[in-house]
Amino acid sequence: MPAAFGDFNSDKLTDMFVIQKDSKAVEVFLGSSQEPLLRPSNYSCEFKSLHLTSVVPGDFDGDGNMDILITSLNRSDTSATLVHVLWGGMNHINCSKEDEPIMKMKGQPLVLDYNQDMIADLFGMNVDGSRSFWVFNTNRTHPLAIPMNTEKGMAKLRYPHSHAFLDLNGDFASDLFVTTEKNFEIWHGNDEGKLEFNTTVEFPSGAKFDQVGQSLFMDVELKGKMDHVLPVCIRSKCTIYVHSGGNWHDLKIDFQDKDKNTWSFVTPNGQKYTDTITVRGGDFNLDGYPDLLATLKSSDDNPKSFLLENVPCSGCAFSRKFSVQWNAFPPYNRSVLGTFFDFYQNGVLDVIIVHQPSSGANKNHYEMAAFKNDLDYDANFVKVTVLAGECQVGSSDGGCVERGGGWGEHGPKSRYGANLPGPSVSYHTTTQEGDLQGSVAAQLSQSAHFALQLPYCIFGLGRTPNFVDALTVGVSWPEAEGRKRTWTQIIPNSQVVVVPWPRGQPSKWRARLFVTPSRLVLLTAAALVGTCALIAALIGILYWKERREDRKEKLQEAHRFHFDAM
């Protein structure tokens, strides 16, 4: 069962963290550039008395190595969620003791960077039902619990929740989005890097908290601003709302297939992957507009995962809508999850589908299938990864010394830290038609209830071969220290790895660029090589003919000399 994604062994390939053995064990499947693309490893831990509920990779001690945070329920006492951290090393993982959790809470946590130290922290509900932050440190001891400064009358946190940590107002400081039983709350990150309450957003008209699905944030209209996407089912009617410009817009999704069967979101049933109404975002066709994956069911109660393509909506109050592509994937029956994953590390999002073999099988038995995304046209992209830049060893110039060393499949290993939660990434460029195009995304903004967000941001550029004019990355540091940097003239089909360090000196932040040649580039190179070979052949033929003519002339001159002599 896939639970999370991350680069555990720092080889620049995305690994998968899976829950297995009847939710008693967690294992890291390592990514590979050769088939099989995901491989079992020795990085695993098993717990006899625990029932694992979620996995969150991150750096929880600031040593530059990825750790694995797991939440679980004791099989004999499910009143509280137990949190363990499996501390990661260069080539190992430390399995913690079952009876020594590092903390307890209710529900599942949101991972964020509360105190801007590049060490992952948590937000959620403590065992008393109050809101709390848990701040981790470098010595692997119990995190410091800090109560949230709430205002009187604030609602109770919703469970299951879809809290998020991302920039919502365009200042490149990560904000906190909180889901409650009555509404949504927005806490802005201020100029000092602290969170302060800003406003509430009410549910769409007529919707109650138990009819509202998991919130998702993405730039639906390709306008460089973050939109709030919300799946909702009110009685038997399901739709998707988008909160943009201060208003809710009902996209009125057509859930009727060509056979006149009406589908809907799967009603939360307490099972893994379907305990919430969840949609997952990603630009499947690299046209710049993010699409969705959703699990739907028809009248026969047989769930399947479908692609919801982001398409124009002429004459609508909102300029885009989502259209269900009924035949985009093979028809896996009883599929409970569809999520995006870049198997070939080429910027093209493939799809992982989790399904149950048959209706008579064990309800806890799941199988994984993969769908390779073969685009039928040459599209461009930019893939951005933001790493935590904090390090414990400094160089003489104040920079970071790369940890680890050694070589991975994609070059030298760098131990700058694990993927950072919540940084903002944006770009703008000029299309072939001369129009401006730009978008924004957040890296790892959500972590609970199998959010399954990828540890990078992929921007589709469509068929635009132009350089990306500007790429901006921002992190949640005080404004006075400098929280963002812009790089210009980025080559299309690039994978950019950004290390936002040293703190307070954005001009020294590092960005490594890896170029993935597209089919157009390869065809151009092949045509160029072919043309050069043809020209070389013509030159050789002409040179040979010229030499032959010269030889004939010399023979004729020699014969003429002997005749004149006679």
PDB file of C-alpha atoms in Angstrom, residues 135-295:
ATOM      1  CA  VAL A 135       8.676  21.428  17.404  1.00  0.00           C
ATOM      2  CA  PHE A 136      11.480  18.938  16.802  1.00  0.00           C
ATOM      3  CA  ASN A 137      15.157  19.464  17.625  1.00  0.00           C
ATOM      4  CA  THR A 138      18.595  18.144  16.717  1.00  0.00           C
ATOM      5  CA  ASN A 139      19.046  15.735  19.643  1.00  0.00           C
ATOM      6  CA  ARG A 140      16.226  13.301  18.787  1.00  0.00           C
ATOM      7  CA  THR A 141      14.367  13.866  22.044  1.00  0.00           C
ATOM      8  CA  HIS A 142      10.655  14.456  22.553  1.00  0.00           C
ATOM      9  CA  PRO A 143       9.424  17.477  20.568  1.00  0.00           C
ATOM     10  CA  LEU A 144       8.377  20.664  22.342  1.00  0.00           C
ATOM     11  CA  ALA A 145       4.585  21.036  22.418  1.00  0.00           C
ATOM     12  CA  ILE A 146       3.435  24.624  21.782  1.00  0.00           C
ATOM     13  CA  PRO A 147      -0.300  25.393  22.135  1.00  0.00           C
ATOM     14  CA  MET A 148      -1.835  27.343  19.265  1.00  0.00           C
ATOM     15  CA  ASN A 149      -2.982  30.843  20.201  1.00  0.00           C
ATOM     16  CA  THR A 150      -6.609  30.492  19.200  1.00  0.00           C
ATOM     17  CA  GLU A 151      -9.349  33.071  19.449  1.00  0.00           C
ATOM     18  CA  LYS A 152     -12.530  32.573  21.422  1.00  0.00           C
ATOM     19  CA  GLY A 153     -15.251  30.748  19.539  1.00  0.00           C
ATOM     20  CA  MET A 154     -13.000  28.951  17.072  1.00  0.00           C
ATOM     21  CA  ALA A 155     -14.403  25.604  15.997  1.00  0.00           C
ATOM     22  CA  LYS A 156     -13.010  22.195  16.787  1.00  0.00           C
ATOM     23  CA  LEU A 157     -10.567  20.707  14.301  1.00  0.00           C
ATOM     24  CA  ARG A 158     -12.172  18.394  11.816  1.00  0.00           C
ATOM     25  CA  TYR A 159     -11.282  14.720  11.628  1.00  0.00           C
ATOM     26  CA  PRO A 160     -10.333  13.564   9.103  1.00  0.00           C
ATOM     27  CA  HIS A 161      -8.721  16.864   8.181  1.00  0.00           C
ATOM     28  CA  SER A 162      -6.991  18.392   5.165  1.00  0.00           C
ATOM     29  CA  HIS A 163      -4.811  21.035   6.830  1.00  0.00           C
ATOM     30  CA  ALA A 164      -2.196  22.555   4.538  1.00  0.00           C
ATOM     31  CA  PHE A 165       1.008  24.575   4.807  1.00  0.00           C
ATOM     32  CA  LEU A 166       1.540  26.778   1.754  1.00  0.00           C
ATOM     33  CA  ASP A 167       1.563  30.358   0.479  1.00  0.00           C
ATOM     34  CA  LEU A 168      -2.012  31.533  -0.072  1.00  0.00           C
ATOM     35  CA  ASN A 169      -1.546  35.293  -0.548  1.00  0.00           C
ATOM     36  CA  GLY A 170       1.437  35.503  -2.896  1.00  0.00           C
ATOM     37  CA  ASP A 171       4.079  36.827  -0.485  1.00  0.00           C
ATOM     38  CA  PHE A 172       6.140  33.603  -0.617  1.00  0.00           C
ATOM     39  CA  ALA A 173       5.659  33.022   3.127  1.00  0.00           C
ATOM     40  CA  SER A 174       3.916  29.736   3.885  1.00  0.00           C
ATOM     41  CA  ASP A 175       0.496  30.157   5.484  1.00  0.00           C
ATOM     42  CA  LEU A 176      -1.474  27.653   7.538  1.00  0.00           C
ATOM     43  CA  PHE A 177      -4.796  26.397   6.219  1.00  0.00           C
ATOM     44  CA  VAL A 178      -6.900  24.746   8.935  1.00  0.00           C
ATOM     45  CA  THR A 179     -10.026  22.630   8.421  1.00  0.00           C
ATOM     46  CA  THR A 180     -12.592  22.701  11.228  1.00  0.00           C
ATOM     47  CA  GLU A 181     -16.068  21.276  11.719  1.00  0.00           C
ATOM     48  CA  LYS A 182     -17.683  24.627  10.848  1.00  0.00           C
ATOM     49  CA  ASN A 183     -15.416  26.328   8.314  1.00  0.00           C
ATOM     50  CA  PHE A 184     -11.895  26.780   7.016  1.00  0.00           C
ATOM     51  CA  GLU A 185      -9.366  29.046   8.727  1.00  0.00           C
ATOM     52  CA  ILE A 186      -6.449  30.874   7.116  1.00  0.00           C
ATOM     53  CA  TRP A 187      -3.457  31.837   9.235  1.00  0.00           C
ATOM     54  CA  HIS A 188      -0.984  34.035   7.345  1.00  0.00           C
ATOM     55  CA  GLY A 189       2.761  33.949   7.819  1.00  0.00           C
ATOM     56  CA  ASN A 190       3.729  37.543   8.648  1.00  0.00           C
ATOM     57  CA  ASP A 191       6.923  39.496   7.941  1.00  0.00           C
ATOM     58  CA  GLU A 192       8.505  38.094  11.113  1.00  0.00           C
ATOM     59  CA  GLY A 193       7.820  34.536  10.026  1.00  0.00           C
ATOM     60  CA  LYS A 194       5.078  33.975  12.615  1.00  0.00           C
ATOM     61  CA  LEU A 195       1.567  32.670  11.993  1.00  0.00           C
ATOM     62  CA  GLU A 196      -1.345  34.995  12.734  1.00  0.00           C
ATOM     63  CA  PHE A 197      -5.059  34.446  12.171  1.00  0.00           C
ATOM     64  CA  ASN A 198      -6.426  36.190   9.075  1.00  0.00           C
ATOM     65  CA  THR A 199      -9.906  35.016   8.112  1.00  0.00           C
ATOM     66  CA  THR A 200     -12.361  32.148   7.831  1.00  0.00           C
ATOM     67  CA  VAL A 201     -13.908  30.670   4.695  1.00  0.00           C
ATOM     68  CA  GLU A 202     -17.360  29.166   5.036  1.00  0.00           C
ATOM     69  CA  PHE A 203     -18.343  25.880   3.430  1.00  0.00           C
ATOM     70  CA  PRO A 204     -20.151  26.066   0.071  1.00  0.00           C
ATOM     71  CA  SER A 205     -23.825  26.858   0.477  1.00  0.00           C
ATOM     72  CA  GLY A 206     -25.786  23.877   1.753  1.00  0.00           C
ATOM     73  CA  ALA A 207     -22.760  21.719   2.557  1.00  0.00           C
ATOM     74  CA  LYS A 208     -22.026  20.327   6.004  1.00  0.00           C
ATOM     75  CA  PHE A 209     -18.624  19.280   7.266  1.00  0.00           C
ATOM     76  CA  ASP A 210     -19.360  15.563   6.859  1.00  0.00           C
ATOM     77  CA  GLN A 211     -20.314  16.145   3.199  1.00  0.00           C
ATOM     78  CA  VAL A 212     -17.109  18.000   2.354  1.00  0.00           C
ATOM     79  CA  GLY A 213     -14.063  16.185   0.999  1.00  0.00           C
ATOM     80  CA  GLN A 214     -10.357  16.872   1.291  1.00  0.00           C
ATOM     81  CA  SER A 215      -9.185  20.327   0.228  1.00  0.00           C
ATOM     82  CA  LEU A 216      -6.594  20.587  -2.535  1.00  0.00           C
ATOM     83  CA  PHE A 217      -4.632  23.641  -3.679  1.00  0.00           C
ATOM     84  CA  MET A 218      -3.431  24.321  -7.207  1.00  0.00           C
ATOM     85  CA  ASP A 219      -3.408  26.996  -9.909  1.00  0.00           C
ATOM     86  CA  VAL A 220      -6.490  25.830 -11.814  1.00  0.00           C
ATOM     87  CA  GLU A 221      -6.690  28.762 -14.262  1.00  0.00           C
ATOM     88  CA  LEU A 222      -2.949  29.159 -14.942  1.00  0.00           C
ATOM     89  CA  LYS A 223      -3.051  32.721 -13.608  1.00  0.00           C
ATOM     90  CA  GLY A 224      -0.255  32.537 -11.059  1.00  0.00           C
ATOM     91  CA  LYS A 225      -2.529  32.282  -8.005  1.00  0.00           C
ATOM     92  CA  MET A 226      -3.473  29.401  -5.749  1.00  0.00           C
ATOM     93  CA  ASP A 227      -7.063  28.126  -5.914  1.00  0.00           C
ATOM     94  CA  HIS A 228      -8.872  26.032  -3.307  1.00  0.00           C
ATOM     95  CA  VAL A 229     -10.367  22.881  -4.869  1.00  0.00           C
ATOM     96  CA  LEU A 230     -13.031  21.085  -2.832  1.00  0.00           C
ATOM     97  CA  PRO A 231     -14.976  17.912  -3.731  1.00  0.00           C
ATOM     98  CA  VAL A 232     -18.450  17.873  -2.169  1.00  0.00           C
ATOM     99  CA  CYS A 233     -21.315  15.385  -2.022  1.00  0.00           C
ATOM    100  CA  ILE A 234     -24.662  16.745  -0.811  1.00  0.00           C
ATOM    101  CA  ARG A 235     -26.961  13.745  -0.537  1.00  0.00           C
ATOM    102  CA  SER A 236     -26.707  11.992  -3.916  1.00  0.00           C
ATOM    103  CA  LYS A 237     -25.328  14.967  -5.856  1.00  0.00           C
ATOM    104  CA  CYS A 238     -21.554  15.289  -6.140  1.00  0.00           C
ATOM    105  CA  THR A 239     -19.564  18.143  -7.629  1.00  0.00           C
ATOM    106  CA  ILE A 240     -16.296  20.060  -7.306  1.00  0.00           C
ATOM    107  CA  TYR A 241     -16.128  23.602  -5.999  1.00  0.00           C
ATOM    108  CA  VAL A 242     -13.274  26.044  -6.534  1.00  0.00           C
ATOM    109  CA  HIS A 243     -12.788  28.985  -4.179  1.00  0.00           C
ATOM    110  CA  SER A 244     -11.281  31.839  -6.168  1.00  0.00           C
ATOM    111  CA  GLY A 245     -11.603  35.589  -5.866  1.00  0.00           C
ATOM    112  CA  GLY A 246     -13.437  35.276  -2.558  1.00  0.00           C
ATOM    113  CA  ASN A 247     -16.280  33.156  -3.969  1.00  0.00           C
ATOM    114  CA  TRP A 248     -17.155  29.497  -4.400  1.00  0.00           C
ATOM    115  CA  HIS A 249     -17.652  28.360  -8.003  1.00  0.00           C
ATOM    116  CA  ASP A 250     -19.591  25.160  -8.689  1.00  0.00           C
ATOM    117  CA  LEU A 251     -17.896  23.466 -11.649  1.00  0.00           C
ATOM    118  CA  LYS A 252     -20.931  21.188 -12.158  1.00  0.00           C
ATOM    119  CA  ILE A 253     -19.009  18.068 -13.107  1.00  0.00           C
ATOM    120  CA  ASP A 254     -20.766  15.779 -15.588  1.00  0.00           C
ATOM    121  CA  PHE A 255     -20.524  12.372 -13.913  1.00  0.00           C
ATOM    122  CA  GLN A 256     -22.608  10.555 -16.552  1.00  0.00           C
ATOM    123  CA  ASP A 257     -20.702   8.195 -18.834  1.00  0.00           C
ATOM    124  CA  LYS A 258     -21.521   7.286 -22.443  1.00  0.00           C
ATOM    125  CA  ASP A 259     -23.783   4.446 -21.256  1.00  0.00           C
ATOM    126  CA  LYS A 260     -25.880   6.910 -19.224  1.00  0.00           C
ATOM    127  CA  ASN A 261     -24.574   5.545 -15.931  1.00  0.00           C
ATOM    128  CA  THR A 262     -24.236   8.189 -13.245  1.00  0.00           C
ATOM    129  CA  TRP A 263     -21.122   8.091 -11.084  1.00  0.00           C
ATOM    130  CA  SER A 264     -20.261   9.850  -7.839  1.00  0.00           C
ATOM    131  CA  PHE A 265     -17.436  10.142  -5.355  1.00  0.00           C
ATOM    132  CA  VAL A 266     -17.034   7.131  -3.089  1.00  0.00           C
ATOM    133  CA  THR A 267     -18.854   7.694   0.186  1.00  0.00           C
ATOM    134  CA  PRO A 268     -16.324   7.587   3.056  1.00  0.00           C
ATOM    135  CA  ASN A 269     -16.474   4.060   4.448  1.00  0.00           C
ATOM    136  CA  GLY A 270     -13.631   3.920   6.946  1.00  0.00           C
ATOM    137  CA  GLN A 271     -11.405   1.853   4.654  1.00  0.00           C
ATOM    138  CA  LYS A 272      -7.904   2.911   3.621  1.00  0.00           C
ATOM    139  CA  TYR A 273      -7.878   5.385   0.729  1.00  0.00           C
ATOM    140  CA  THR A 274     -11.680   5.706   0.799  1.00  0.00           C
ATOM    141  CA  ASP A 275     -12.075   7.024   4.340  1.00  0.00           C
ATOM    142  CA  THR A 276     -12.249  10.510   2.785  1.00  0.00           C
ATOM    143  CA  ILE A 277     -13.402  12.066  -0.492  1.00  0.00           C
ATOM    144  CA  THR A 278     -10.026  12.830  -2.033  1.00  0.00           C
ATOM    145  CA  VAL A 279      -8.871  14.212  -5.375  1.00  0.00           C
ATOM    146  CA  ARG A 280      -5.184  14.400  -6.267  1.00  0.00           C
ATOM    147  CA  GLY A 281      -3.671  16.950  -8.617  1.00  0.00           C
ATOM    148  CA  GLY A 282      -1.032  16.880 -11.345  1.00  0.00           C
ATOM    149  CA  ASP A 283      -0.520  18.069 -14.923  1.00  0.00           C
ATOM    150  CA  PHE A 284      -1.085  14.800 -16.779  1.00  0.00           C
ATOM    151  CA  ASN A 285      -0.846  16.206 -20.318  1.00  0.00           C
ATOM    152  CA  LEU A 286       1.712  18.964 -19.568  1.00  0.00           C
ATOM    153  CA  ASP A 287      -0.491  21.686 -21.041  1.00  0.00           C
ATOM    154  CA  GLY A 288       0.079  23.877 -17.978  1.00  0.00           C
ATOM    155  CA  TYR A 289      -3.347  23.277 -16.430  1.00  0.00           C
ATOM    156  CA  PRO A 290      -3.329  20.783 -13.520  1.00  0.00           C
ATOM    157  CA  ASP A 291      -5.668  17.799 -13.807  1.00  0.00           C
ATOM    158  CA  LEU A 292      -7.196  15.557 -11.146  1.00  0.00           C
ATOM    159  CA  LEU A 293      -7.362  11.889 -10.255  1.00  0.00           C
ATOM    160  CA  ALA A 294     -10.463  10.728  -8.402  1.00  0.00           C
ATOM    161  CA  THR A 295     -12.067   7.472  -7.297  1.00  0.00           C
TER     162      THR A 295
END
